[in-house]
Coordinates of C-alpha atoms and ligand atoms in Angstrom, one line a residue:
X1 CA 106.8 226.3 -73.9
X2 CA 106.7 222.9 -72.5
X3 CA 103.4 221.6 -73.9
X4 CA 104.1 218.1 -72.2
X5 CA 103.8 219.6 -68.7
X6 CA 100.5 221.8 -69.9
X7 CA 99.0 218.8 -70.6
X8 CA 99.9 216.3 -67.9
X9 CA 98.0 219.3 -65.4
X10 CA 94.6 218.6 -64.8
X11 CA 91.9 220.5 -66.4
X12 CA 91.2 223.5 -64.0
X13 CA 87.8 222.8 -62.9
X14 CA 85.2 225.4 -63.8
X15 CA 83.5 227.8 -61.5
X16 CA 79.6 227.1 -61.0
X17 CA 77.6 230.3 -62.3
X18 CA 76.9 232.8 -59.9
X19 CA 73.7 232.9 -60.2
X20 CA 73.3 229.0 -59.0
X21 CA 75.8 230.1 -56.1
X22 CA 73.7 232.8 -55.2
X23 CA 70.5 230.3 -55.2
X24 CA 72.0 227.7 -53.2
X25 CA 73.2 230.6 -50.5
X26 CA 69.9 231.7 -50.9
X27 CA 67.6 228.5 -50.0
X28 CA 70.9 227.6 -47.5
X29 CA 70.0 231.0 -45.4
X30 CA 66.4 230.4 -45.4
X31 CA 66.6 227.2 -44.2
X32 CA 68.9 227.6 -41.7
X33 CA 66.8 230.0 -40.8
X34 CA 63.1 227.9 -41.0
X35 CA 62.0 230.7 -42.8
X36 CA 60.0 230.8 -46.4
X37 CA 61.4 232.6 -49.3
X38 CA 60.0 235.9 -50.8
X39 CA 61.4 235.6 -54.5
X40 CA 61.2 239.0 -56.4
X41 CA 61.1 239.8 -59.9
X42 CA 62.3 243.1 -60.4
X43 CA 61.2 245.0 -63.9
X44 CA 64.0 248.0 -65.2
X45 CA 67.9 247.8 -63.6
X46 CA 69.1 251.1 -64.4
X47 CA 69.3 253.8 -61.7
X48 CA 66.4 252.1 -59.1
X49 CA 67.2 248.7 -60.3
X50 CA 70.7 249.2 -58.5
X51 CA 69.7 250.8 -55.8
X52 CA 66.6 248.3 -54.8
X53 CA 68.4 245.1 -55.9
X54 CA 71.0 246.7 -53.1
X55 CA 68.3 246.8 -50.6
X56 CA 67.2 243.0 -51.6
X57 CA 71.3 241.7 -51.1
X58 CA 71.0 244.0 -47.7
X59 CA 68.0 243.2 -46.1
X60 CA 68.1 239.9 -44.4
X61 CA 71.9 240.7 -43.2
X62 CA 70.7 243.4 -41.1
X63 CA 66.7 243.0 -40.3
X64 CA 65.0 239.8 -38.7
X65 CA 62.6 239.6 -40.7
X66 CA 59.5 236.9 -41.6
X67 CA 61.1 235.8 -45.1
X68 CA 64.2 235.8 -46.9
X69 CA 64.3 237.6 -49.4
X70 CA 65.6 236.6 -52.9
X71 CA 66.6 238.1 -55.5
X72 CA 65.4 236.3 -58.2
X73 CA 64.8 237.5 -61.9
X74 CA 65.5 240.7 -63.1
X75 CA 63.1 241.8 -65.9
X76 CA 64.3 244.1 -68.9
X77 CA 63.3 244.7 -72.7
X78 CA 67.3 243.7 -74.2
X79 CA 68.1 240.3 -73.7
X80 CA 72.5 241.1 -73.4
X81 CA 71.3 244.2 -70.8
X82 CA 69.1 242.3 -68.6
X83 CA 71.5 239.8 -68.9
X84 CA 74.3 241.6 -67.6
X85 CA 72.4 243.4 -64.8
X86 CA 71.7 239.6 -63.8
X87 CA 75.2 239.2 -63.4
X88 CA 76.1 242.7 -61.7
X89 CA 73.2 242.9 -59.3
X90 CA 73.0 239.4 -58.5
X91 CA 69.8 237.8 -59.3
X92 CA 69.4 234.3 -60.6
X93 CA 67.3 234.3 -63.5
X94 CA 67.0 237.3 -66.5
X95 CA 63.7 237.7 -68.9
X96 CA 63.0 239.8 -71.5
X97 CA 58.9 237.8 -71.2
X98 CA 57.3 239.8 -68.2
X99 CA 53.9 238.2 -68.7
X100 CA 55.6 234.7 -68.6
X101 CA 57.4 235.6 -65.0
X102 CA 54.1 236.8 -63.8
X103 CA 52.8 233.3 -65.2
X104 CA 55.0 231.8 -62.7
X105 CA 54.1 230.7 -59.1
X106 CA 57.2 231.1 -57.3
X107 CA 57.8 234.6 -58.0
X108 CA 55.8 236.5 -54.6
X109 CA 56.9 239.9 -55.5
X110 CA 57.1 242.2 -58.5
X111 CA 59.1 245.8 -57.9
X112 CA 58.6 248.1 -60.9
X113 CA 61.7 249.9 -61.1
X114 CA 60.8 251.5 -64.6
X115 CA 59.6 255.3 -66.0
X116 CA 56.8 256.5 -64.7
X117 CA 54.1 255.9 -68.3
X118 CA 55.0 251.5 -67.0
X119 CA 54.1 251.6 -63.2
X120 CA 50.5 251.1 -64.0
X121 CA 50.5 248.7 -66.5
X122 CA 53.1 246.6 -64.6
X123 CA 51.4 246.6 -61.5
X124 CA 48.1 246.1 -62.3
X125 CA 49.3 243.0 -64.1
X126 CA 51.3 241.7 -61.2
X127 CA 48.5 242.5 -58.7
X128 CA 45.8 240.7 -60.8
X129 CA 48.7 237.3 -60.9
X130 CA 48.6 237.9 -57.1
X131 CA 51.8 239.2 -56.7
X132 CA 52.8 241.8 -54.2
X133 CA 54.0 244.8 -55.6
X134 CA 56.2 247.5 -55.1
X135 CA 56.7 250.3 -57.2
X136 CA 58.8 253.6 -57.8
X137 CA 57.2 257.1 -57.5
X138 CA 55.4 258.9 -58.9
X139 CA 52.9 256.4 -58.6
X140 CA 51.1 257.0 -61.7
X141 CA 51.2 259.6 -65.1
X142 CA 47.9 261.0 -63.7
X143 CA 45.4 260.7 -61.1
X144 CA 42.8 258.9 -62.8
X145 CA 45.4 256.4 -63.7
X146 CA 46.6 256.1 -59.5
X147 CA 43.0 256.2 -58.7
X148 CA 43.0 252.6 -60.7
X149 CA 46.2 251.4 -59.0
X150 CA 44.7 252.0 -55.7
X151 CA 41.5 250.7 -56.1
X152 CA 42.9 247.3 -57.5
X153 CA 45.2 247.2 -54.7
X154 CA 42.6 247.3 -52.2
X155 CA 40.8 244.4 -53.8
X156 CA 43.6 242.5 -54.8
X157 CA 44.5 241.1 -50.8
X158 CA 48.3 242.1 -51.9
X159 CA 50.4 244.2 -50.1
X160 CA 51.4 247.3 -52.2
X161 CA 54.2 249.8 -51.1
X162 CA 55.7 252.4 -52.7
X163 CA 59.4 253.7 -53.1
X164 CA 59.1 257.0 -51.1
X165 CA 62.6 256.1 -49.4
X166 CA 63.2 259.2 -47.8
X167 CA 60.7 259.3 -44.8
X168 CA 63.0 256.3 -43.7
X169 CA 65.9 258.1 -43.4
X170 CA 66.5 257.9 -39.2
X171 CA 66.6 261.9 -38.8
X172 CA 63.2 262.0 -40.8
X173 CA 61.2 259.1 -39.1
X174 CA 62.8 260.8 -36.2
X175 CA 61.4 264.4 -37.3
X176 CA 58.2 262.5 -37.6
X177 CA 58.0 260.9 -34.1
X178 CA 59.1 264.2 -32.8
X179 CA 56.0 266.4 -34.7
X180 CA 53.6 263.5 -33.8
X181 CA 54.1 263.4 -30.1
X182 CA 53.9 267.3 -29.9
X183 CA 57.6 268.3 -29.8
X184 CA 57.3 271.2 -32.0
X185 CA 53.6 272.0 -31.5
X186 CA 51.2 272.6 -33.9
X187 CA 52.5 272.8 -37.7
X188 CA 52.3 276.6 -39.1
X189 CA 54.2 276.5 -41.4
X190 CA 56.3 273.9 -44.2
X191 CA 58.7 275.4 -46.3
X192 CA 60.6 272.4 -49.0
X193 CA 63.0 272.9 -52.0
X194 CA 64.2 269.9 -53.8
X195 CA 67.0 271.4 -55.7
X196 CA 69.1 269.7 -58.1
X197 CA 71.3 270.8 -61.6
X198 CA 71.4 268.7 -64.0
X199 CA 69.9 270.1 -66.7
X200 CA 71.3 273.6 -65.9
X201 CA 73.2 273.5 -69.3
X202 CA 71.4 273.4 -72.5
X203 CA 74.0 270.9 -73.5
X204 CA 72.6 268.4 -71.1
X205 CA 71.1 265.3 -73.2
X206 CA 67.8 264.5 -73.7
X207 CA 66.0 261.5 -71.6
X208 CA 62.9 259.8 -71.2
X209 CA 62.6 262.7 -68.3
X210 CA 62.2 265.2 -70.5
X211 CA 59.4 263.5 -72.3
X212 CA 55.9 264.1 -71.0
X213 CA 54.3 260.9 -72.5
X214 CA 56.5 258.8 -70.6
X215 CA 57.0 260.7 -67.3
X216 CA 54.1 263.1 -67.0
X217 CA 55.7 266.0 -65.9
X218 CA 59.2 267.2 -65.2
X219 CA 60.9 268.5 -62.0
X220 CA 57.7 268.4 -60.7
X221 CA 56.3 264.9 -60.7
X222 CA 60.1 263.3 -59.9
X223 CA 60.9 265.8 -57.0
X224 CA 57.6 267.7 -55.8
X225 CA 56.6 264.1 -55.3
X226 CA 59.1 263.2 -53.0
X227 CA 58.5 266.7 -51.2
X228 CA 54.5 266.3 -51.0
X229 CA 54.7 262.9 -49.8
X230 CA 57.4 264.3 -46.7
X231 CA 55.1 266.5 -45.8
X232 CA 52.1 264.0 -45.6
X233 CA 54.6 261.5 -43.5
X234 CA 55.8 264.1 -41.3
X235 CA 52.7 266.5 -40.6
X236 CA 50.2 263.7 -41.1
X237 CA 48.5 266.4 -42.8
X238 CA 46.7 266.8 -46.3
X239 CA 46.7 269.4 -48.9
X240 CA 44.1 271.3 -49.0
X241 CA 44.6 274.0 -52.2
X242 CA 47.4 275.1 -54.4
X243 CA 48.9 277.4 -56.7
X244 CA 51.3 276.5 -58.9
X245 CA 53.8 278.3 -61.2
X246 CA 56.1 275.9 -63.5
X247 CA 58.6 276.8 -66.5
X248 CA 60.7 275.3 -69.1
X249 CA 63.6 277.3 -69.9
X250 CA 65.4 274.8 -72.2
X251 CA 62.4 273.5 -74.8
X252 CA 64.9 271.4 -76.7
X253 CA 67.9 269.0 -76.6
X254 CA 69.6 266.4 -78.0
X255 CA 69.6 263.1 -77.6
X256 CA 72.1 260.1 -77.3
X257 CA 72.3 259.9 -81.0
X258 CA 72.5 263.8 -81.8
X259 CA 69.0 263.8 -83.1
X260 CA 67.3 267.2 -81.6
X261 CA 64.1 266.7 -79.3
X262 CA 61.6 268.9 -77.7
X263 CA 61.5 269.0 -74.0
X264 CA 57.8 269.5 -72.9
X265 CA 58.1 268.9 -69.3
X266 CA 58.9 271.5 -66.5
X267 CA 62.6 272.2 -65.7
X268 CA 61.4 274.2 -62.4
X269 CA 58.0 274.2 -60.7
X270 CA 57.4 276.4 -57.6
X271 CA 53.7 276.3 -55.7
X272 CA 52.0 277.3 -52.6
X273 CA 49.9 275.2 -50.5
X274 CA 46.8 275.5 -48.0
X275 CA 47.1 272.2 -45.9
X276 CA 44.5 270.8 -44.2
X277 CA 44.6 272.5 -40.7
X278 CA 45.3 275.8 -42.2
X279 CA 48.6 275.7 -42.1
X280 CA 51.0 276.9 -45.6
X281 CA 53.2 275.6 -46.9
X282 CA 55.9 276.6 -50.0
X283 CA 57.1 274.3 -52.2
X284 CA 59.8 274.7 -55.2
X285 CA 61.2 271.7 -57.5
X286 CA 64.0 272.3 -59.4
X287 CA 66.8 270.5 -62.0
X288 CA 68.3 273.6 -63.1
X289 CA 70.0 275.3 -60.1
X290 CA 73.6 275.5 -60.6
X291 CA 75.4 274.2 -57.9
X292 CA 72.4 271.9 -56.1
X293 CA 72.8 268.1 -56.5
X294 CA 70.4 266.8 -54.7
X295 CA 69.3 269.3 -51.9
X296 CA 66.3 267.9 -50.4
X297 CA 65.3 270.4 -47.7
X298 CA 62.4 270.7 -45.4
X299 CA 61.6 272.8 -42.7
X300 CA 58.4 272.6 -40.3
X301 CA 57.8 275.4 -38.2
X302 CA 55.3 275.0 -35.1
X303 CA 54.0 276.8 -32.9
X304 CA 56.7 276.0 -30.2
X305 CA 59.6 275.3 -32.4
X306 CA 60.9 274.2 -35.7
X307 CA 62.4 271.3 -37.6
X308 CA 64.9 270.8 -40.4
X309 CA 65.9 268.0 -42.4
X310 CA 67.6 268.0 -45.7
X311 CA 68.8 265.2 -47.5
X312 CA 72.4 266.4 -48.4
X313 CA 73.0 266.2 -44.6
X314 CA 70.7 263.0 -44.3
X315 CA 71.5 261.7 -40.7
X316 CA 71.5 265.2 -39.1
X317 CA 68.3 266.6 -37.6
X318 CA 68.0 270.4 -36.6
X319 CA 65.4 271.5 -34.1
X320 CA 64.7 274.5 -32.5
X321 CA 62.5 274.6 -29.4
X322 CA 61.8 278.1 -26.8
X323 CA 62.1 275.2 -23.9
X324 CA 66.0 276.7 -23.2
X325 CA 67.0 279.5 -20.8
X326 CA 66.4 282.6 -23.1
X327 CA 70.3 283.2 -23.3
X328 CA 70.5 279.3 -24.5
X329 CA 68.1 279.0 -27.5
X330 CA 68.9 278.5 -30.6
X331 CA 68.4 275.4 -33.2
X332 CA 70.8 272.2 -32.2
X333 CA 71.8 269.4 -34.4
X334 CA 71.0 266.1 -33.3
X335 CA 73.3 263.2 -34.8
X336 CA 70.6 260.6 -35.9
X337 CA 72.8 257.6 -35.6
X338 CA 72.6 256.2 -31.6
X339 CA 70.6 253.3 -30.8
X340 CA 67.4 255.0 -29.5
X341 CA 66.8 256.6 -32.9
X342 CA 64.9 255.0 -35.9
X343 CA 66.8 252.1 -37.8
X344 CA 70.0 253.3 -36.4
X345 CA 70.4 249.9 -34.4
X346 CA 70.0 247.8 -37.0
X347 CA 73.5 248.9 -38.3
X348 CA 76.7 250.4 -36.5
X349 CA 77.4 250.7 -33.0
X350 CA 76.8 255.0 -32.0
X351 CA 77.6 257.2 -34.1
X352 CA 78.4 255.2 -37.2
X353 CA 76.9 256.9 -40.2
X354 CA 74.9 255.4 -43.0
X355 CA 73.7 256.6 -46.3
X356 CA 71.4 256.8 -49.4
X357 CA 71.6 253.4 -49.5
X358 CA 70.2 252.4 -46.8
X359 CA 66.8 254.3 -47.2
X360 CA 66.0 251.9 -49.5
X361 CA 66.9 249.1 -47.5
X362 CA 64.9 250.4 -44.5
X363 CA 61.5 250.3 -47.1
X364 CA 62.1 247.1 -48.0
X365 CA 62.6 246.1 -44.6
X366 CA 59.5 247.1 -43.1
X367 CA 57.7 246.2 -46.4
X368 CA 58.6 242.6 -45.7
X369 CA 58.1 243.1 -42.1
X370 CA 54.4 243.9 -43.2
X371 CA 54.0 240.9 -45.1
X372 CA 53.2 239.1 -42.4
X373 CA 49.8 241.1 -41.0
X374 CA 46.7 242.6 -42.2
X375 CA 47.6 245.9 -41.3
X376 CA 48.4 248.2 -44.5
X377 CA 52.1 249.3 -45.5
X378 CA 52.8 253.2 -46.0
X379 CA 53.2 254.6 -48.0
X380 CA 50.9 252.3 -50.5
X381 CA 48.7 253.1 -53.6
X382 CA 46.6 255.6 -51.7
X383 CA 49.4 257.2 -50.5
X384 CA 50.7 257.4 -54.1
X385 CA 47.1 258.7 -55.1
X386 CA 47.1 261.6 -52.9
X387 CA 50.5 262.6 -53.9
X388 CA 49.1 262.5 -57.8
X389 CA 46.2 264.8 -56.6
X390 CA 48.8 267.6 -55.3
X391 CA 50.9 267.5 -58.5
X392 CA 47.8 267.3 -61.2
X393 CA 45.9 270.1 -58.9
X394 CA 49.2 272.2 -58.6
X395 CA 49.3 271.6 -62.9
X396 CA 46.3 272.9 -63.0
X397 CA 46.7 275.6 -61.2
X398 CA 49.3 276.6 -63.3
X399 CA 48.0 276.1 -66.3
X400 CA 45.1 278.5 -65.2
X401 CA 47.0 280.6 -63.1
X402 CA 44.3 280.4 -60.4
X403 CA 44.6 278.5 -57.2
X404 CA 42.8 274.7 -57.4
X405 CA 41.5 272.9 -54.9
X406 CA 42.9 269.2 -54.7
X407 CA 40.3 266.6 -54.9
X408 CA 40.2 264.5 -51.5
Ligands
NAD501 N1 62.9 256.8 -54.9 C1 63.8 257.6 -55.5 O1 64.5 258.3 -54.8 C2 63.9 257.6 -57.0 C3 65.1 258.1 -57.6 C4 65.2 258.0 -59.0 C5 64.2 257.6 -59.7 N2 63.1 257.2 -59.1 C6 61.9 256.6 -59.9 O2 62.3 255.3 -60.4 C7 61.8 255.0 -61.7 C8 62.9 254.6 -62.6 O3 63.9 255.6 -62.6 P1 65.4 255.3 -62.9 O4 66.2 256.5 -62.4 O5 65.8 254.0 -62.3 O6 65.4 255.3 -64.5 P2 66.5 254.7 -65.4 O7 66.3 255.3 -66.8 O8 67.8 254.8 -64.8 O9 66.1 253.1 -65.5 C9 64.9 252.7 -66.1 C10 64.9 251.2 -66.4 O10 63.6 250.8 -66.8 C11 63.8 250.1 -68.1 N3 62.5 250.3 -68.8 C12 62.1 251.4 -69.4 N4 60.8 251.2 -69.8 C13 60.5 249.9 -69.6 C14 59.4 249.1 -69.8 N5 58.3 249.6 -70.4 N6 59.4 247.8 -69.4 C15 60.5 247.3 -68.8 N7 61.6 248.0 -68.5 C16 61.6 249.3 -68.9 C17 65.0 250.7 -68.7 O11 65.6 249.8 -69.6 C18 65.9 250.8 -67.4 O12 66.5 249.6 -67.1 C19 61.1 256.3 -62.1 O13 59.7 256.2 -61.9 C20 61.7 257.4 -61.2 O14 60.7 258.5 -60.9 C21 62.9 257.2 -57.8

């Protein structure tokens, strides 16, 4: 090798970090914008860390909004992790100090991306440094500890949201619009599976979601919750009374390092549900159903027609209504993706399809959108509390095997 030429080339110059790339993009786009920033310190960067730091890279590409939003430290427990979901998910700064980035001035919004037993404690400390918050679902491990959350909230004068993604898919907002303005008629009936598989096999490893003390119940809590909050954003309805049955037919697994653990949380929990105009509704969360990954499915049936959604067929709406010739009825699919339907025109001309994604940027979206009145953001803490009320009451229930009425 000719060492002579190697060392008559210049030194290649070195790249400047990403992360200070990223920041001077950042502030560039907000100024060229005359808008202020909205800096966010995000806590956990596993599953939801990807997913909302996403939503933060998305947001202000697609959506006018009132601030630019910046990703700006990422919060973890392991210095090399958080360090190196810094780098992937593009956020300036990583800590391993959460107390010192709530110390910190600059930061305007904390999202809790963690399990379930840290969304209190996180966001009770960020709401009494003044942040804003948004956090994951369930809200809390129990409703005392929501009850808490919300009532903080509402004296904090901070915007709190929470990460119930699904009612802004477009075919759901769209379902919601549709029930609200009378489409379907008065609600009768709601019938809504959340199916997945998981843990089917026994051989499935053990996780923090199989561990009551850190997420407070199984199946139930991580996919009745979605399910119970759909049906409060689309009926505008409450629950009344339920009666739960739950069961856990694998009681122990291992874990990453082989070591065997009990499972104490439900792998299926099924209940029924009085809502708050009379109507019932039947409700079944499940991880271990062969074959279902992620089969979010509600139906709403009026008393002039019905509605369907389900997740695995997320920009789709089905509707059935008796205002067709009698030899015409039947339900039709509308494609949820043209300009005059929710969020749709924010992306893709017509037609153009979007996906899971993007439900998360939507919240975040109007979350930031909101920033800017007085005017409360739902779903928020008390949203989050009377989701906690349907899953302890529906515990209860079947714990007792009696039906329970859920405190208002
Ligand atoms: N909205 C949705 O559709 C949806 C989907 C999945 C999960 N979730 C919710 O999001 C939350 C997180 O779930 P996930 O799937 O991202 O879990 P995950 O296990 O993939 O990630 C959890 C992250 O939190 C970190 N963490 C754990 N305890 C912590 C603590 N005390 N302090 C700081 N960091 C901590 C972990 O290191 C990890 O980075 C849960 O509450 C879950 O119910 C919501």
């Amino acid at each position: 090798m000719d060492t002579s030429l190697a060392r008559s080339l210049p030194e290649p110059e070195k790249p400047e970090p990403r992360n200070k790339v990223q920041r001077r993009r950042s502030e560039g786009r907000a100024q060229a914008k005359g808008r202020p920033v909205l800096n966010v310190a995000m806590v956990g960067h596993a599953f939801m860390g990807r997913a909302h730091s996403n939503a933060m890279r998305q947001v202000n590409r697609f959506f006018e909004l009132p601030f630019e939003v910046v990703p700006k430290v990422v919060v973890g427990r392991h210095p090399e992790r958080v360090e190196a979901a810094r780098d992937r998910f593009g956020f300036e700064e990583a800590s391993v100090d959460l107390a010192a980035v709530l110390a910190r001035e600059d930061i305007h919004l904390v999202d809790v991306a963690t399990p379930n037993d840290s969304h209190a404690s996180i966001s009770i400390a960020a709401l009494k440094a003044g942040k804003h918050v948004m956090c994951e679902k369930p809200l809390a491990m129990d409703l005392k500890e929501a009850r808490a959350m919300a009532r903080l909230a509402a004296s904090s004068g901070r915007k709190v949201g929470l990460w119930h993604n699904y009612r802004r898919c477009p075919a759901a907002s769209l379902a919601q619009r549709m029930i609200a303005r009378g489409d379907i008629g008065a609600v009768r009936q709601v019938r809504a599976v959340y199916l997945q598989d998981w843990l089917a096999s026994a051989d499935a490893p053990w996780s923090w979601r199989n561990d009551r003390a850190v997420c407070g119940s199984g199946a139930h809590g991580d996919l009745n919750a979605h399910l119970i909050d759909m049906t409060r954003f689309l009926t505008g309805l409450e629950f009344a009374e339920v009666c739960g049955l739950q069961h856990t037919f694998t009681t122990s697994r291992r874990d990453g390092a082989g070591a065997k653990r009990p499972v104490d949380v439900d792998d299926a929990f099924a209940f029924l549900a009085r809502l708050s105009n009379g109507a019932i509704g039947t409700y079944e969360a499940t991880r271990v159903a062969p074959g279902r990954k992620n089969y979010n499915r509600i139906e709403i049936s009026g008393e002039t027609g019905s509605i369907l959604w389900n997740l695995e067929r997320m920009n789709e709406l089905e509707v059935f209504r008796y205002d067709a010739p009698a030899d015409g009825q039947g339900f039709r699919t509308i494609m949820c993706m043209d300009s005059p339907h929710p969020y749709a025109g924010h992306w893709w001309p017509d037609g153009h399809i979007i996906g899971y994604e993007h439900t998360f940027v939507h919240t975040l979206a109007d979350f930031v959108a909101n920033l800017k009145g007085k005017k409360r953001f739902a779903p928020d803490f008390d949203d989050g509390v009377a989701v906690q009320a349907v899953l302890d009451a529906a515990v209860k229930s079947a714990q007792t095997r009696r039906w329970v009425k859920v405190p208002g």
